[in-house]
C-alpha positions as semicolon CSV with decimal commas, in nm:
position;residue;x (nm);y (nm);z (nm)
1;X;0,000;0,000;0,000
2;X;0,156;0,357;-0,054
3;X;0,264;0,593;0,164
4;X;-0,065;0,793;0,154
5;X;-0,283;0,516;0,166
6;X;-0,127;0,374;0,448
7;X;-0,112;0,671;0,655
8;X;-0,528;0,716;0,595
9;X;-0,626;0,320;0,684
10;X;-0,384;0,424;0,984
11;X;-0,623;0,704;1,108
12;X;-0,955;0,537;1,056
13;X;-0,789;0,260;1,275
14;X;-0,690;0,487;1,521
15;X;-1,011;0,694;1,533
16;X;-1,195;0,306;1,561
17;X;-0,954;0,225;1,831
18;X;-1,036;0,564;2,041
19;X;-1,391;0,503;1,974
20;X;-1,408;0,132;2,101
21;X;-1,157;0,275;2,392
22;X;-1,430;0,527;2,521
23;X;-1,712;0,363;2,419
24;X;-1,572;0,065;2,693
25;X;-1,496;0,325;2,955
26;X;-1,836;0,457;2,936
27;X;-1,981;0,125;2,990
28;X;-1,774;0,027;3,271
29;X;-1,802;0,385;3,404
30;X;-2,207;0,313;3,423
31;X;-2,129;-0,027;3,572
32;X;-1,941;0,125;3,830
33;X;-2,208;0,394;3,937
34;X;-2,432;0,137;3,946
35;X;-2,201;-0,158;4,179
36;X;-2,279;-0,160;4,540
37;X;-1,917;-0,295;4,592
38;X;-1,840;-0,483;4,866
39;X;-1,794;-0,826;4,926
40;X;-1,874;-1,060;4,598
41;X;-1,879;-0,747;4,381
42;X;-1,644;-0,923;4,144
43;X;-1,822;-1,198;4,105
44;X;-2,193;-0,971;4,064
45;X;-1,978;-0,778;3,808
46;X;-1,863;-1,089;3,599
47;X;-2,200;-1,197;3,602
48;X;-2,330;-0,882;3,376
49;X;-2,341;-0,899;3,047
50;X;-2,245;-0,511;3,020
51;X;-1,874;-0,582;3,127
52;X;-1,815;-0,860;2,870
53;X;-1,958;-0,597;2,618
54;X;-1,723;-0,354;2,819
55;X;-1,396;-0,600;2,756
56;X;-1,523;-0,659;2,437
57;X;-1,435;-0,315;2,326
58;X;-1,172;-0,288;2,513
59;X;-1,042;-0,579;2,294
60;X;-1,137;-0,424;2,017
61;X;-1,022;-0,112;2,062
62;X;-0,622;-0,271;2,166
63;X;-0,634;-0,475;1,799
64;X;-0,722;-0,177;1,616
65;X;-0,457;-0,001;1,726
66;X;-0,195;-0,256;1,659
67;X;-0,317;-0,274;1,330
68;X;-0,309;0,132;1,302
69;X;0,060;0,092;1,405
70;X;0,101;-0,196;1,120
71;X;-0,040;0,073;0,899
72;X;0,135;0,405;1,023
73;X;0,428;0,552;1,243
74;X;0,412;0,582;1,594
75;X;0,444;0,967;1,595
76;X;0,089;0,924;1,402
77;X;-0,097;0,633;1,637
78;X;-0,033;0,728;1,944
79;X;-0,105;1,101;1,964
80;X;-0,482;0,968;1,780
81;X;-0,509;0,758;2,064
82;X;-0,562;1,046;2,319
83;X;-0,892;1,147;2,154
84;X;-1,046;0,870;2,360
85;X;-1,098;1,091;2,616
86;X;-1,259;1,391;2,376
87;X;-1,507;1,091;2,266
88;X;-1,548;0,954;2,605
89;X;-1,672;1,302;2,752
90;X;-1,971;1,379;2,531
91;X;-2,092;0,998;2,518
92;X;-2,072;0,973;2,849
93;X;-2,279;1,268;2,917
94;X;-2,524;1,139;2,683
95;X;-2,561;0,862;2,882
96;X;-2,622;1,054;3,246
97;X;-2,879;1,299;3,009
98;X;-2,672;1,601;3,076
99;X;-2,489;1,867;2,903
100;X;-2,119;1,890;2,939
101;X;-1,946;2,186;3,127
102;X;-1,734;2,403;2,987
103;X;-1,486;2,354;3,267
104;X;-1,496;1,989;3,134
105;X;-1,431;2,090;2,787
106;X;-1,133;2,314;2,880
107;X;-0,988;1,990;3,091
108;X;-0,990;1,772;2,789
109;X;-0,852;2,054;2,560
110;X;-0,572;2,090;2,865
111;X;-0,490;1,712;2,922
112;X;-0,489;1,656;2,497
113;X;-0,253;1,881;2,455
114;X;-0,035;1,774;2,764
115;X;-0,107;1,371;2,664
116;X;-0,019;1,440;2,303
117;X;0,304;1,663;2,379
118;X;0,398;1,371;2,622
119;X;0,396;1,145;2,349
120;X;0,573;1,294;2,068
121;X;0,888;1,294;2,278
122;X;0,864;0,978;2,391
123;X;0,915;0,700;2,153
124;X;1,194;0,460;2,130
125;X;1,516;0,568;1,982
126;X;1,602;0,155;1,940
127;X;1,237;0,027;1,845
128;X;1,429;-0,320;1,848
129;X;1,522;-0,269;2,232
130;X;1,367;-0,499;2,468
131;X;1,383;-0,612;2,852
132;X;1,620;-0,952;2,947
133;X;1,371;-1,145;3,160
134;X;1,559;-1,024;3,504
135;X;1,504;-0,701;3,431
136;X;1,139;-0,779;3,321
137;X;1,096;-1,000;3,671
138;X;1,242;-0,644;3,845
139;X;1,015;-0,435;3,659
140;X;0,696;-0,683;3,783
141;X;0,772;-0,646;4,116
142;X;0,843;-0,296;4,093
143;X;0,553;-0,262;3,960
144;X;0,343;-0,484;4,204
145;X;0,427;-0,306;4,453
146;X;0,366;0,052;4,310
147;X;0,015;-0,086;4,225
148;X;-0,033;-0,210;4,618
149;X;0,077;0,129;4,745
150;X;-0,186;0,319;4,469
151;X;-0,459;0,062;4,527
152;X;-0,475;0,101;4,947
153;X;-0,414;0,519;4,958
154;X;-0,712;0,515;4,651
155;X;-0,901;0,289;4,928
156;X;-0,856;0,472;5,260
157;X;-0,923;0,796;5,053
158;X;-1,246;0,834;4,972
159;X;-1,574;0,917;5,115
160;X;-1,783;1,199;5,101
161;X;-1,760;1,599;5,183
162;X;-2,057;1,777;5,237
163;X;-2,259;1,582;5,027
164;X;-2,072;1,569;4,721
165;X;-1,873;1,251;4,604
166;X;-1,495;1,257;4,627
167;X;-1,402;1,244;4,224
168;X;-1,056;1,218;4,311
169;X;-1,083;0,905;4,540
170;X;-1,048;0,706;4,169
171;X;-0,727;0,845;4,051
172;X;-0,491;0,585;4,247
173;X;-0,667;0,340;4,085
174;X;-0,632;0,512;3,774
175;X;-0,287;0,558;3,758
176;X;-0,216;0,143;3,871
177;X;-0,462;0,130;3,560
178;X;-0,198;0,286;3,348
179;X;0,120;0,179;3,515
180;X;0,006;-0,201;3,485
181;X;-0,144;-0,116;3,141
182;X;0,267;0,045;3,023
183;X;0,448;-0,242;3,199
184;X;0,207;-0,497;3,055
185;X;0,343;-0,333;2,662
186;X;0,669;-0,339;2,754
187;X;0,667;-0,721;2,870
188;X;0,457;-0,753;2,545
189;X;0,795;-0,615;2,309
190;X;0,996;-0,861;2,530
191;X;0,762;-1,179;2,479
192;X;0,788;-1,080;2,114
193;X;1,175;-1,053;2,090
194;X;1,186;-1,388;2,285
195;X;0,961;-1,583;2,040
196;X;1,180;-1,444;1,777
197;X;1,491;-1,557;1,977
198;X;1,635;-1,186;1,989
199;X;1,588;-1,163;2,360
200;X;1,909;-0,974;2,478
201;X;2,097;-1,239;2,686
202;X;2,022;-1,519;2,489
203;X;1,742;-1,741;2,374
204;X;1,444;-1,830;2,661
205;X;1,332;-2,164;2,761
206;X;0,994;-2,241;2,694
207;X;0,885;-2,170;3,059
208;X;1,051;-1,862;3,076
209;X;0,829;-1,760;2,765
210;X;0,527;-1,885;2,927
211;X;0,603;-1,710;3,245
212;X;0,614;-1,382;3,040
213;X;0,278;-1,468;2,898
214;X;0,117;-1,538;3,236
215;X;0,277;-1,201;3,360
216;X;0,120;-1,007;3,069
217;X;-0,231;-1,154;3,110
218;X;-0,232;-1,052;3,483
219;X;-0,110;-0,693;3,433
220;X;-0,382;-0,675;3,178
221;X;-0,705;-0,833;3,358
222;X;-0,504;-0,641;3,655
223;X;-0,507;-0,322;3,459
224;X;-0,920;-0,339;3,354
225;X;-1,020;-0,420;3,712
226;X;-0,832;-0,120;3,869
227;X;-0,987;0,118;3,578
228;X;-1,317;-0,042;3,651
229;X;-1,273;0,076;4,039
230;X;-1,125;0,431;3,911
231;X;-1,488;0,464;3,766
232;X;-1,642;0,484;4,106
233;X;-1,536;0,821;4,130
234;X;-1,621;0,945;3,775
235;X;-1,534;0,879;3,410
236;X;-1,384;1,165;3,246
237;X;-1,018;1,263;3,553
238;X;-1,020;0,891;3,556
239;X;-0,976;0,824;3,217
240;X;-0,735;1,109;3,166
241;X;-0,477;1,019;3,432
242;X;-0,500;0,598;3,244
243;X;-0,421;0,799;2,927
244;X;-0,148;0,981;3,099
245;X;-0,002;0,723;3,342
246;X;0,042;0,472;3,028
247;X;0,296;0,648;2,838
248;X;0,444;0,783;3,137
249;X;0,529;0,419;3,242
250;X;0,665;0,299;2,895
251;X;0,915;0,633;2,916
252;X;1,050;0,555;3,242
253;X;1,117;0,183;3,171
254;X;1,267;0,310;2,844
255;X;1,482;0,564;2,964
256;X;1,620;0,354;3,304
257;X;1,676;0,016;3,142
258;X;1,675;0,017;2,743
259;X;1,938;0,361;2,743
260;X;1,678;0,551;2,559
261;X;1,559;0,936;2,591
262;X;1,338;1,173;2,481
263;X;1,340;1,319;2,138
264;X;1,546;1,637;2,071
265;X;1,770;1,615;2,346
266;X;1,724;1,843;2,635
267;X;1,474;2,056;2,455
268;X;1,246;1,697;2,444
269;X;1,269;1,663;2,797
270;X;1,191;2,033;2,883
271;X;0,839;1,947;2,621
272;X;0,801;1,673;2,834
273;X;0,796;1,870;3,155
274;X;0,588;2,149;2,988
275;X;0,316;1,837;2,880
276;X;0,324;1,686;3,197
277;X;0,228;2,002;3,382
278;X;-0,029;2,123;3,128
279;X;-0,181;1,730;3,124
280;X;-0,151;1,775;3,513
281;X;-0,381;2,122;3,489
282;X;-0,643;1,937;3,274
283;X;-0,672;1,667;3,474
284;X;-0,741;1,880;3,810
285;X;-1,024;2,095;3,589
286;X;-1,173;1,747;3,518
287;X;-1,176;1,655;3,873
288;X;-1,334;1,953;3,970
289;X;-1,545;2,044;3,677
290;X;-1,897;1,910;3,715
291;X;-2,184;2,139;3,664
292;X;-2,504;2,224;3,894
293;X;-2,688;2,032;3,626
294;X;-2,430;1,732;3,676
295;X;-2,446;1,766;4,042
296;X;-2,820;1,706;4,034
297;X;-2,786;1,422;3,854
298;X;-2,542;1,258;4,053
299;X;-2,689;1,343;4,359
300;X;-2,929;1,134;4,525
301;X;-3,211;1,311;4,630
302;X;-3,299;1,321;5,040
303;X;-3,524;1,115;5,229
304;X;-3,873;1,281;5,238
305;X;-3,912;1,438;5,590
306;X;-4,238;1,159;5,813
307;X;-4,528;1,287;5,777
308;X;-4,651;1,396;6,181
309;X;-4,873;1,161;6,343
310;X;-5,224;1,314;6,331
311;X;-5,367;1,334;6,717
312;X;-5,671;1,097;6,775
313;X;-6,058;1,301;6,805
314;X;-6,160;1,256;7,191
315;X;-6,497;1,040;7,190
316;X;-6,786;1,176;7,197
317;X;-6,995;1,125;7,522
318;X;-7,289;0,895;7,459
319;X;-7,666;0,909;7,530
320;X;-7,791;0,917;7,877
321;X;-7,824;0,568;7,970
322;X;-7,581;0,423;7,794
323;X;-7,285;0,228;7,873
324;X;-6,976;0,389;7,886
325;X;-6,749;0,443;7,619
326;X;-6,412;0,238;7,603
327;X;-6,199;0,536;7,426
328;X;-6,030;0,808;7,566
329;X;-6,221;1,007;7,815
330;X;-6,224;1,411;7,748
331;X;-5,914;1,587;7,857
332;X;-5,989;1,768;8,154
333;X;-6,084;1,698;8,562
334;X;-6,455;1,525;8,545
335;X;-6,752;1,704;8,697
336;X;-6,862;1,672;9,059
337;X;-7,143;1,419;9,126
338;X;-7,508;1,568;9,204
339;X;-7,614;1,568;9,559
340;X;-7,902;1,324;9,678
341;X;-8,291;1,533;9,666
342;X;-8,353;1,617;10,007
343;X;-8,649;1,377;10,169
344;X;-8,967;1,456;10,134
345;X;-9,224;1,506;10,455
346;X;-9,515;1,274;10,460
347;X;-9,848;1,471;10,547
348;X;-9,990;1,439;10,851
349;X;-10,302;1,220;10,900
């Protein structure tokens, strides 16, 4: 296929890929709102068919993009793959019947910009480059634990202030999303240079390759389980800080174990610094951007104030001569007794 041709199947690949991307988050952003968590939510969740639609496009959206990439550069794919979140916002909005905010807006337009700066200076200088399998076993439990630390602060911090819901509470979850989603491409590249026997210290045993397929599967069912609990606390911060944390993850593996760096030298990492903190600015505008409208919607209404008890009518007092009545006397002290008639004198005979 030429160049041209290429490069267009390459967007409509990547604009299917964002689609099936947000279209999933939406889903499992619903299913999330409507989870009661707790014990045996896992097993309630795995039970609807809305998250097997959910992985469904998820699985979807992760072929498309491989085939984008098979299709067109890197510098091409992955900057299309931040409009996930511009897709997400208005479908998901759709979906709660309400409008979206124009602080929400201006926090997509902030974190594209940041997400798609972040990734033009960060792909590989050595595309060939790939992990040995120690330093893919150190990366897993780096990783492992990174995800513990983000999964139990995301835990102990949420609740409620005031009545509104605590968006942020999903972000640690979010960003183990990500992380486990990065770490689970870059064990991908090194499964792939050890099937083609190009794994840098020498060919793998077969377990060694199956142990790098076991690892990827869990950092992947791993990575859709903690998005699924970032949810809880909202779809669109959520879904930015994934889109963020991803990338992020991939550069630092890159630059501290494969010798690469950031495009154009030291001017790529100042871009990188400038995108992270503009990325960082949309992100807080999406955490804090709901509208009245939104607010209402999200909001459960209160519990209707009891009714108060209406006081039971005193009973009537009956007829003279009959028995008397079993209810509730009159309120008040009861009336003295009539005296006795005085006797009358018999007349003298």
């Amino acid at each position: 296929m030429s160049g041209a041709g290429g490069t267009v199947v390459a967007v409509v690949l990547s604009l299917v890929s964002a689609a099936g991307y947000a279209l999933a988050a939406v889903a499992q952003s619903r299913l999330a709102s409507a989870s009661a968590g707790g014990r045996g939510a896992l097993r309630r969740l795995l039970a609807r068919p809305q998250w097997w639609w959910a992985v469904g496009l998820n699985a979807a959206g992760a072929l498309a993009h491989v085939a984008a990439l098979h299709y067109g550069p890197l510098t091409l794919v992955q900057p299309l793959g931040a409009l996930t979140l511009v897709a997400a916002l208005p479908i998901g909005a759709y979906g709660a019947r309400r409008r979206v905010t124009r602080v929400e807006w201006r926090g997509a337009l902030w974190t594209l910009v940041g997400l798609v700066g972040l990734v033009a200076v960060t792909g590989p200088t050595a595309p060939d480059e790939a992990l040995n399998l120690r330093e893919a076993l150190v990366v897993t439990a780096a990783t492992l634990l990174l995800i513990g630390l983000l999964s139990a602060r995301s835990r102990g911090g949420g609740g409620q202030d005031g009545g509104t819901p605590a968006r942020g509470r999903g972000l640690g979850h979010a960003t183990a999303s990500g992380v486990a989603s990065g770490v689970g491409s870059a064990l991908t590249q090194t499964l792939t240079a050890a099937l083609a026997r190009d794994l840098p210290g020498g060919p793998t045993g077969w377990w060694q390759t199956t142990l790098l397929a076991v690892l990827i599967a869990a950092f992947a069912v791993g990575g859709l389980l903690l998005s699924q609990a970032a949810y809880r606390g909202g779809l669109a911060a959520p879904l930015a800080v994934v889109n963020l944390s991803n990338p992020a993850a991939a550069a630092v593996i890159g630059v501290a174990l494969l010798g690469e760096t950031f495009r154009a030298g030291a001017w790529g990492w100042a871009v990188a610094a400038a995108a992270s903190l503009v990325a960082a600015r949309g992100v807080v505008l999406l955490t804090t951007g709901l509208g009245p409208e939104a607010t209402v919607a999200q909001t459960p209404a209160p519990p209707a104030a009891p009714e108060p008890p209406v006081p039971a009518l005193p009973a009537l007092p009956g007829p003279l001569g009959a028995p008397e009545s079993r209810t509730a006397p009159l309120a008040g002290p009861r009336p003295a007794p009539l005296p006795d008639p005085l006797p009358v004198p018999e007349p003298a005979r």
